[in-house]
Coordinates of C-alpha atoms and ligand atoms in Angstrom, one line a residue:
M1 CA -122.7 135.6 -71.4
S2 CA -121.0 137.4 -75.0
E3 CA -122.1 139.3 -77.6
V4 CA -119.1 138.8 -79.0
I5 CA -118.2 135.0 -81.2
R6 CA -115.6 135.3 -83.4
F7 CA -112.0 136.2 -82.7
P8 CA -110.6 139.7 -84.1
E9 CA -108.7 140.1 -87.1
G10 CA -105.2 140.2 -85.5
F11 CA -104.8 137.5 -82.8
L12 CA -102.1 135.7 -81.7
W13 CA -102.7 132.0 -82.6
G14 CA -100.2 130.3 -81.2
A15 CA -98.5 126.8 -79.5
A16 CA -95.9 127.5 -77.7
T17 CA -92.5 125.6 -75.8
S18 CA -89.8 125.3 -74.4
A19 CA -86.4 124.7 -74.2
H20 CA -85.6 121.9 -72.1
Q21 CA -88.6 119.9 -72.8
V22 CA -88.3 120.3 -76.5
E23 CA -84.8 121.0 -78.2
G24 CA -82.5 117.6 -77.0
S25 CA -78.9 118.1 -77.8
P26 CA -77.9 120.4 -74.6
L27 CA -74.7 120.0 -74.7
A28 CA -74.7 120.6 -78.9
D29 CA -72.5 122.9 -80.4
G30 CA -70.5 124.3 -76.9
A31 CA -73.6 124.6 -74.5
G32 CA -73.0 124.4 -70.7
P33 CA -75.2 121.8 -68.4
S34 CA -78.4 123.4 -67.1
I35 CA -79.8 122.6 -63.4
W36 CA -82.1 120.8 -64.8
H37 CA -79.5 118.6 -67.2
R38 CA -78.2 118.6 -63.2
F39 CA -81.3 117.3 -61.6
A40 CA -83.3 115.0 -64.4
H41 CA -79.1 113.0 -64.5
T42 CA -79.9 112.6 -60.6
P43 CA -81.8 109.2 -60.0
G44 CA -84.4 109.4 -58.3
L45 CA -85.7 112.3 -59.2
T46 CA -87.7 112.5 -62.3
A47 CA -90.2 109.6 -63.4
N48 CA -88.9 106.7 -64.9
G49 CA -84.8 108.2 -64.6
D50 CA -86.4 110.2 -67.5
T51 CA -84.5 113.6 -68.6
G52 CA -83.9 116.0 -71.8
D53 CA -81.8 114.5 -73.4
V54 CA -83.6 113.7 -76.8
A55 CA -87.1 115.0 -75.7
C56 CA -88.1 115.5 -79.2
D57 CA -85.1 116.3 -80.7
H58 CA -86.3 119.6 -81.7
Y59 CA -82.5 120.7 -81.8
R60 CA -82.3 119.0 -85.5
R61 CA -86.8 118.4 -86.4
F62 CA -87.2 122.0 -85.6
P63 CA -88.4 122.8 -89.4
E64 CA -90.5 119.8 -89.1
D65 CA -92.0 121.1 -86.0
V66 CA -92.1 124.7 -87.9
A67 CA -94.1 123.0 -91.4
L68 CA -96.7 121.3 -88.4
L69 CA -97.0 125.1 -86.7
A70 CA -98.1 125.9 -90.5
D71 CA -99.9 123.5 -91.2
L72 CA -102.2 124.0 -88.5
G73 CA -102.8 127.6 -89.4
L74 CA -101.2 129.7 -86.3
N75 CA -99.5 132.2 -87.2
A76 CA -97.5 132.7 -83.7
Y77 CA -94.5 130.1 -82.0
R78 CA -93.8 131.0 -78.4
F79 CA -90.6 129.5 -78.0
S80 CA -88.5 130.2 -74.8
I81 CA -83.9 130.2 -75.4
A82 CA -81.5 128.0 -73.2
W83 CA -79.9 130.5 -70.9
S84 CA -76.5 127.9 -71.4
R85 CA -77.0 127.4 -75.0
V86 CA -75.7 131.4 -75.3
L87 CA -73.7 132.1 -71.7
P88 CA -72.3 128.2 -71.0
E89 CA -70.8 129.7 -67.9
G90 CA -74.0 132.1 -67.4
R91 CA -71.9 135.3 -67.9
G92 CA -69.2 135.9 -69.6
A93 CA -68.0 133.9 -72.9
V94 CA -70.7 134.1 -75.8
N95 CA -71.2 130.6 -77.5
P96 CA -72.3 131.9 -81.2
R97 CA -72.9 128.4 -81.9
G98 CA -75.3 128.3 -79.1
L99 CA -76.7 131.5 -80.6
A100 CA -76.9 130.6 -83.8
F101 CA -79.8 128.1 -83.6
Y102 CA -82.4 130.3 -82.2
D103 CA -81.5 132.0 -85.3
R104 CA -81.9 129.7 -87.4
L105 CA -85.4 128.9 -85.8
V106 CA -86.5 132.6 -85.4
D107 CA -85.8 133.2 -89.5
A108 CA -87.2 129.0 -90.7
L109 CA -90.3 130.9 -88.2
L110 CA -90.6 134.1 -90.7
A111 CA -90.6 132.0 -93.8
R112 CA -94.0 130.8 -93.2
G113 CA -95.3 134.1 -91.9
I114 CA -95.6 132.6 -88.2
Q115 CA -94.1 135.2 -85.8
P116 CA -91.9 134.9 -82.7
A117 CA -92.9 134.7 -79.5
V118 CA -89.9 134.5 -76.8
T119 CA -89.2 134.0 -73.5
L120 CA -86.1 134.5 -72.4
Y121 CA -86.4 132.5 -69.2
H122 CA -88.5 129.2 -69.2
W123 CA -86.5 127.6 -65.7
D124 CA -83.0 126.6 -67.5
L125 CA -80.9 128.3 -65.0
P126 CA -77.4 127.8 -67.1
A127 CA -75.9 125.3 -64.0
A128 CA -72.6 127.3 -63.7
L129 CA -75.1 130.1 -61.8
D130 CA -76.0 127.7 -59.7
D131 CA -73.2 127.0 -58.7
R132 CA -72.7 130.8 -57.6
G133 CA -75.7 130.2 -55.7
G134 CA -78.6 130.8 -58.9
W135 CA -82.0 132.7 -58.0
L136 CA -80.4 133.2 -54.6
N137 CA -77.3 135.5 -55.1
P138 CA -78.1 139.4 -56.0
D139 CA -76.1 139.3 -59.0
I140 CA -78.3 137.0 -60.4
A141 CA -80.6 140.4 -62.2
D142 CA -77.1 141.4 -63.8
W143 CA -76.2 138.4 -65.4
F144 CA -80.1 138.3 -66.2
A145 CA -79.4 141.5 -68.2
D146 CA -76.5 140.7 -69.2
Y147 CA -77.7 138.3 -70.5
A148 CA -80.1 139.6 -71.7
R149 CA -77.7 141.9 -73.9
V150 CA -77.4 139.3 -76.5
V151 CA -80.3 137.8 -77.2
V152 CA -82.0 140.4 -77.9
R153 CA -79.3 142.3 -80.1
A154 CA -79.2 139.1 -81.7
L155 CA -82.7 138.2 -83.1
D156 CA -84.6 142.0 -81.8
D157 CA -84.4 142.7 -85.7
R158 CA -87.0 140.1 -85.8
V159 CA -88.4 139.3 -82.7
H160 CA -91.1 141.2 -82.0
L161 CA -92.8 140.1 -78.6
W162 CA -90.7 138.8 -75.7
A163 CA -91.3 137.9 -71.9
T164 CA -88.7 137.3 -69.4
L165 CA -89.6 135.3 -67.5
N166 CA -91.9 132.7 -67.0
E167 CA -94.0 131.7 -64.5
P168 CA -91.4 133.2 -61.8
W169 CA -94.0 131.3 -59.0
V170 CA -93.1 128.1 -59.3
V171 CA -89.5 128.8 -59.8
A172 CA -89.6 129.6 -56.5
D173 CA -92.8 126.7 -55.3
G174 CA -91.8 124.6 -57.2
G175 CA -87.6 124.9 -57.0
Y176 CA -87.0 125.8 -53.8
L177 CA -89.5 125.3 -51.0
H178 CA -91.2 121.9 -52.1
G179 CA -88.2 120.6 -54.9
A180 CA -89.7 118.9 -57.0
L181 CA -88.1 121.0 -59.4
A182 CA -84.7 121.7 -60.5
P183 CA -82.7 123.1 -58.6
G184 CA -84.9 121.2 -55.4
H185 CA -84.2 123.1 -52.4
R186 CA -86.9 122.4 -50.0
N187 CA -86.1 125.6 -47.7
L188 CA -88.8 128.2 -46.7
F189 CA -86.0 131.1 -46.0
E190 CA -84.8 130.7 -49.2
T191 CA -88.4 131.2 -51.4
P192 CA -89.0 135.0 -50.9
L193 CA -85.2 136.0 -51.9
V194 CA -86.2 134.0 -54.9
T195 CA -89.2 135.4 -55.5
H196 CA -87.7 138.9 -55.1
N197 CA -83.8 138.2 -57.1
L198 CA -85.9 136.9 -60.1
L199 CA -88.9 139.9 -59.8
R200 CA -85.2 141.9 -60.2
A201 CA -84.0 139.7 -63.0
H202 CA -86.9 140.8 -64.3
G203 CA -87.5 144.7 -63.6
A204 CA -83.1 144.3 -64.7
G205 CA -84.5 142.8 -67.9
V206 CA -86.5 145.5 -69.2
Q207 CA -84.2 147.7 -68.8
A208 CA -82.0 145.8 -70.8
Y209 CA -84.8 145.2 -73.6
R210 CA -85.0 148.9 -73.1
A211 CA -81.4 149.5 -73.8
E212 CA -81.5 147.1 -76.9
G213 CA -84.7 145.9 -78.0
R214 CA -87.3 148.4 -80.2
H215 CA -90.3 146.0 -79.2
Q216 CA -93.0 144.6 -77.3
V217 CA -91.7 143.2 -73.9
G218 CA -93.3 141.7 -70.7
I219 CA -93.6 138.8 -68.3
V220 CA -95.7 135.2 -67.9
L221 CA -97.1 135.2 -64.5
N222 CA -98.9 131.7 -64.1
L223 CA -102.5 133.1 -62.8
E224 CA -105.8 130.6 -61.2
P225 CA -108.2 132.6 -59.4
K226 CA -108.4 131.2 -56.0
H227 CA -112.4 130.2 -55.2
P228 CA -113.4 129.5 -50.6
A229 CA -113.9 125.8 -50.5
S230 CA -116.4 127.0 -47.5
E231 CA -117.7 130.6 -45.8
D232 CA -115.6 129.6 -42.9
P233 CA -114.0 132.5 -41.6
R234 CA -111.0 130.3 -41.8
D235 CA -111.8 129.7 -44.8
L236 CA -111.7 133.0 -45.8
A237 CA -108.8 133.9 -44.9
A238 CA -106.8 130.6 -46.6
T239 CA -108.2 132.3 -49.6
R240 CA -107.0 135.9 -49.4
R241 CA -103.6 134.2 -48.5
A242 CA -103.2 131.4 -51.7
D243 CA -104.2 134.6 -53.3
A244 CA -101.7 136.1 -52.3
Y245 CA -99.0 133.7 -52.3
M246 CA -99.6 132.6 -55.7
N247 CA -101.3 135.8 -57.5
R248 CA -100.7 138.5 -56.5
Q249 CA -96.7 138.1 -54.9
Y250 CA -95.7 138.4 -58.8
I251 CA -98.3 140.8 -60.1
E252 CA -98.7 143.6 -57.6
P253 CA -94.8 144.2 -57.8
V254 CA -94.6 143.8 -61.7
L255 CA -97.8 146.5 -62.1
R256 CA -97.6 147.9 -58.5
G257 CA -94.1 148.5 -57.1
T258 CA -96.1 146.9 -54.1
Y259 CA -95.9 143.7 -52.0
P260 CA -99.6 141.9 -50.6
Q261 CA -99.6 142.7 -47.3
E262 CA -100.4 139.1 -46.3
L263 CA -97.3 137.8 -47.6
A264 CA -95.5 138.9 -44.1
E265 CA -98.4 136.9 -42.4
I266 CA -97.7 133.6 -45.0
F267 CA -93.6 133.4 -44.4
G268 CA -93.5 134.8 -40.4
P269 CA -89.6 135.5 -39.7
A270 CA -88.4 134.0 -43.3
W271 CA -89.6 137.3 -44.8
P272 CA -87.2 140.1 -45.7
A273 CA -87.1 143.7 -44.9
F274 CA -86.8 144.4 -49.6
P275 CA -85.9 148.2 -50.4
E276 CA -87.9 150.3 -51.9
S277 CA -85.1 151.5 -54.3
D278 CA -86.0 147.7 -55.0
L279 CA -89.5 147.7 -55.7
A280 CA -88.7 150.7 -57.9
R281 CA -86.5 148.6 -61.0
I282 CA -89.0 145.8 -60.4
R283 CA -91.9 148.0 -61.5
Q284 CA -91.0 148.6 -65.5
P285 CA -93.5 149.7 -67.6
I286 CA -94.1 146.8 -69.4
D287 CA -95.9 147.0 -73.5
W288 CA -98.0 143.2 -72.0
L289 CA -98.5 140.6 -70.0
G290 CA -98.8 137.1 -70.2
I291 CA -100.9 134.0 -69.0
N292 CA -100.5 131.5 -68.2
Y293 CA -103.8 129.7 -67.2
Y294 CA -105.2 125.7 -66.4
T295 CA -107.0 125.6 -63.5
R296 CA -108.6 127.4 -60.8
G297 CA -108.4 126.4 -56.9
V298 CA -110.9 125.9 -54.5
T299 CA -109.2 126.5 -51.4
R300 CA -109.8 125.6 -47.3
H301 CA -107.7 126.2 -44.3
D302 CA -104.6 123.8 -43.8
D303 CA -102.6 124.5 -40.8
R304 CA -100.1 121.3 -42.6
A305 CA -99.5 123.7 -46.2
L306 CA -97.0 125.9 -45.4
P307 CA -96.9 128.2 -46.6
P308 CA -99.8 129.4 -46.9
Q309 CA -101.2 127.0 -45.0
A310 CA -103.7 126.4 -47.4
S311 CA -104.8 123.2 -49.8
S312 CA -107.2 122.6 -52.3
V313 CA -110.2 121.4 -52.5
R314 CA -110.9 118.0 -54.8
Q315 CA -114.8 119.1 -56.2
P316 CA -117.1 116.1 -56.8
H317 CA -118.6 116.8 -59.7
A318 CA -115.6 118.5 -61.7
L319 CA -113.1 116.3 -64.6
Y320 CA -109.7 116.7 -63.6
T321 CA -107.2 116.5 -66.1
E322 CA -103.6 113.6 -65.3
T323 CA -101.8 115.6 -62.9
G324 CA -105.3 116.5 -60.6
W325 CA -106.4 119.8 -62.1
E326 CA -110.2 120.4 -62.3
V327 CA -111.3 121.4 -65.5
Y328 CA -112.7 124.8 -65.1
P329 CA -112.7 127.4 -68.2
A330 CA -115.0 129.9 -66.8
G331 CA -111.9 130.7 -64.9
L332 CA -110.1 131.9 -68.6
A333 CA -112.4 134.4 -68.0
E334 CA -112.0 134.8 -64.2
T335 CA -108.5 135.6 -64.3
L336 CA -108.9 137.7 -67.7
E337 CA -110.9 140.3 -65.9
W338 CA -109.5 140.9 -62.6
V339 CA -105.8 141.4 -63.9
W340 CA -107.4 143.7 -67.2
K341 CA -109.1 145.6 -63.9
Q342 CA -105.4 145.8 -62.5
S343 CA -103.0 146.7 -65.2
G344 CA -105.8 149.4 -67.6
D345 CA -104.6 149.5 -71.3
L346 CA -102.1 146.4 -71.9
P347 CA -102.2 144.0 -73.9
L348 CA -103.1 140.5 -72.7
Y349 CA -102.3 137.2 -74.1
V350 CA -102.7 133.5 -73.2
T351 CA -99.9 132.4 -73.0
E352 CA -100.4 128.3 -71.7
N353 CA -103.4 126.8 -71.5
G354 CA -104.3 123.2 -72.2
A355 CA -104.5 119.5 -70.7
V356 CA -103.0 115.8 -70.1
F357 CA -104.9 113.3 -70.1
P358 CA -103.5 109.7 -70.8
D359 CA -103.2 109.3 -74.7
P360 CA -101.7 105.9 -76.3
A361 CA -97.3 106.0 -76.6
V362 CA -98.5 105.0 -80.6
A363 CA -100.6 106.9 -82.7
V364 CA -103.4 103.9 -84.1
N365 CA -103.8 104.1 -87.9
G366 CA -102.0 107.7 -88.1
R367 CA -104.3 108.5 -85.0
V368 CA -104.8 110.2 -81.3
D369 CA -108.4 110.9 -80.5
D370 CA -108.7 112.9 -77.8
P371 CA -111.6 113.8 -77.5
L372 CA -111.4 115.2 -73.6
R373 CA -109.0 116.7 -74.8
V374 CA -110.4 118.9 -77.3
E375 CA -113.8 119.0 -74.9
Y376 CA -110.8 121.5 -72.0
Y377 CA -109.8 123.9 -75.6
R378 CA -113.2 124.4 -76.6
G379 CA -114.4 125.6 -73.6
H380 CA -111.3 127.5 -72.5
L381 CA -111.1 129.4 -76.0
K382 CA -115.8 130.2 -75.2
S383 CA -114.2 131.4 -72.0
A384 CA -111.4 133.7 -74.4
L385 CA -114.0 134.7 -76.3
D386 CA -116.7 135.8 -73.3
A387 CA -113.4 137.4 -72.4
L388 CA -112.9 139.4 -74.9
G389 CA -116.8 140.7 -75.2
L390 CA -116.8 142.5 -71.6
G391 CA -113.5 144.0 -73.3
V392 CA -110.6 142.7 -71.8
P393 CA -107.6 143.5 -73.9
L394 CA -107.3 140.0 -75.4
R395 CA -104.4 139.5 -78.4
G396 CA -103.8 136.0 -78.7
Y397 CA -103.8 132.8 -77.4
F398 CA -101.0 130.0 -76.8
A399 CA -101.8 126.0 -77.0
W400 CA -99.7 124.2 -74.4
S401 CA -97.8 123.0 -76.1
L402 CA -97.4 122.1 -79.5
L403 CA -95.6 118.0 -78.5
D404 CA -96.0 116.0 -76.0
N405 CA -93.1 116.8 -74.2
F406 CA -90.9 116.0 -71.3
E407 CA -92.7 117.2 -68.5
W408 CA -90.9 118.0 -66.0
S409 CA -89.7 115.6 -63.1
H410 CA -93.7 113.5 -64.4
G411 CA -90.6 112.3 -67.5
Y412 CA -92.6 111.9 -70.5
S413 CA -95.3 110.0 -69.0
K414 CA -97.7 113.1 -68.7
R415 CA -99.0 114.3 -72.6
F416 CA -99.6 117.7 -73.1
G417 CA -99.3 117.9 -77.1
L418 CA -101.9 118.7 -79.9
V419 CA -99.7 116.6 -81.9
H420 CA -98.5 113.5 -80.4
V421 CA -95.1 112.1 -80.4
D422 CA -93.6 108.8 -80.7
F423 CA -90.4 109.1 -78.6
A424 CA -89.0 105.9 -79.4
T425 CA -89.4 106.6 -83.1
Q426 CA -89.6 110.4 -83.0
R427 CA -93.0 110.4 -84.9
R428 CA -95.4 113.5 -84.6
T429 CA -98.7 112.9 -85.8
P430 CA -101.2 115.6 -85.2
K431 CA -104.1 114.7 -82.7
A432 CA -107.9 115.6 -82.9
S433 CA -107.2 118.9 -80.8
A434 CA -104.7 119.1 -83.6
R435 CA -107.7 119.3 -86.0
F436 CA -110.3 121.4 -83.8
Y437 CA -107.7 123.4 -82.8
A438 CA -107.0 124.4 -86.6
D439 CA -110.7 124.5 -87.2
V440 CA -111.1 127.2 -84.5
V441 CA -108.2 129.6 -85.8
R442 CA -109.0 129.2 -89.2
T443 CA -113.5 130.2 -88.5
R444 CA -112.0 132.4 -86.3
G445 CA -113.6 130.7 -83.5
A446 CA -117.3 129.4 -85.4
A447 CA -115.9 126.1 -84.8
L448 CA -116.2 126.4 -81.2
F449 CA -119.9 126.3 -81.1
E450 CA -119.9 123.1 -84.0
P451 CA -119.4 119.4 -82.9
H452 CA -115.7 118.6 -84.1
P453 CA -116.0 115.4 -87.0
L454 CA -113.3 113.6 -85.5
V455 CA -114.2 113.5 -82.1
L456 CA -117.9 112.8 -82.5
P457 CA -117.6 108.9 -83.8
A458 CA -114.7 108.2 -81.5
M459 CA -117.1 109.6 -78.0
M460 CA -120.2 107.3 -79.4
P461 CA -120.5 103.9 -77.9
Ligands
BGC1 C1 -95.0 125.1 -67.3 C2 -94.6 124.6 -69.0 C3 -95.6 123.2 -68.0 C4 -96.7 123.7 -68.3 C5 -97.5 121.8 -68.2 C6 -96.4 125.9 -66.7 O1 -96.4 125.6 -65.5 O2 -94.8 126.6 -68.4 O3 -93.3 124.3 -68.8 O4 -95.3 122.2 -69.0 O5 -97.4 124.5 -67.1 O6 -97.7 122.1 -66.4

């Protein structure tokens, strides 16, 4: 498809994590609890009752993890800040010991030539703010801006790539509509209010950044192409709704200050009239956009799925990951091209891409062979090259995730890492996919076109 066979010089090659999924020590050094701490400690809400209390112990073992990034030859690390470490009550008094952790992490990264990319909010709202209504309280835009100001003031001299929010769609859909994620609400009427307040917080966060920061700020959206399951007009309409609900509900207000008209149909009486002045505040100029890409959705009309009265159809000949997501590499280029058509010259980053396949709990002879994950990365990185060949201004790629970690309500039962974590001992073992990714980075993509030596023997009968 493309003429481009190498990633450009200066491309950011990274791996990503988020605070609550890797850090552990959630209440250490004066930190307050987050909604995820509370959620996971409520019986029955996570697989095996798993919590983030220890996770990958990154809070204490970060020097080892920074060394892992360096050994893989990566030049960027995307991580998030736990709001309730910095502001234990969510607002008011700053906890210097919480902030100091991120200070040490940033310095350790820079000492190894690794650029930090910071996400301010990756789902772990301070529990004290949830007690005040959390994302349902309109004041949260100002709470978020105040928090952003504190962190940016402390770190912007060394952190040059900032994101306000990670995946607002998942916060609203998982946290307030379906309830599988914290804070576990199931309420159609709350969902659009939460989305709107998330987007208002994004806008206020960008404004706060402009006041305090001197570098680049953007937002991370999870996007996926929605393809119709058939040419039946009901499936075509469902596909438009699914696309409006998951993709355009976020990208359009951020870039253009409008909501897709389908949302009124999707939410019916639960869709309020939002003031125009809010939308103007949401549409702040941003410096970059992050795209988390995992899969596509082949969509059909489904009256029982509310909203958007659409569900995904399993494809008979496709490979699926352990979370039931179709492996569909071409969708990455498709998504990047679709975003580019709307965002023009805005620099784009793939801020997450990766897969969960069954891996052993313990590394065998110091090895973890994960051929399906290798092929997942191969396909998607080739797709990223295709996008570059089309002219998409793609500036970097972050694998999800550096480490096997606390996969939210799945607990530790789902492994996304390039690096295997033995949760009994905290031993880290780079998987074959980590070695493969390191080869791709070292060769700026050439290794994508060669059989991988660590993979072939394991795949042979
Ligand atoms: C999230 C991560 C999560 C990953 C895999 C993304 O939606 O940003 O926190 O672990 O998907 O489920």
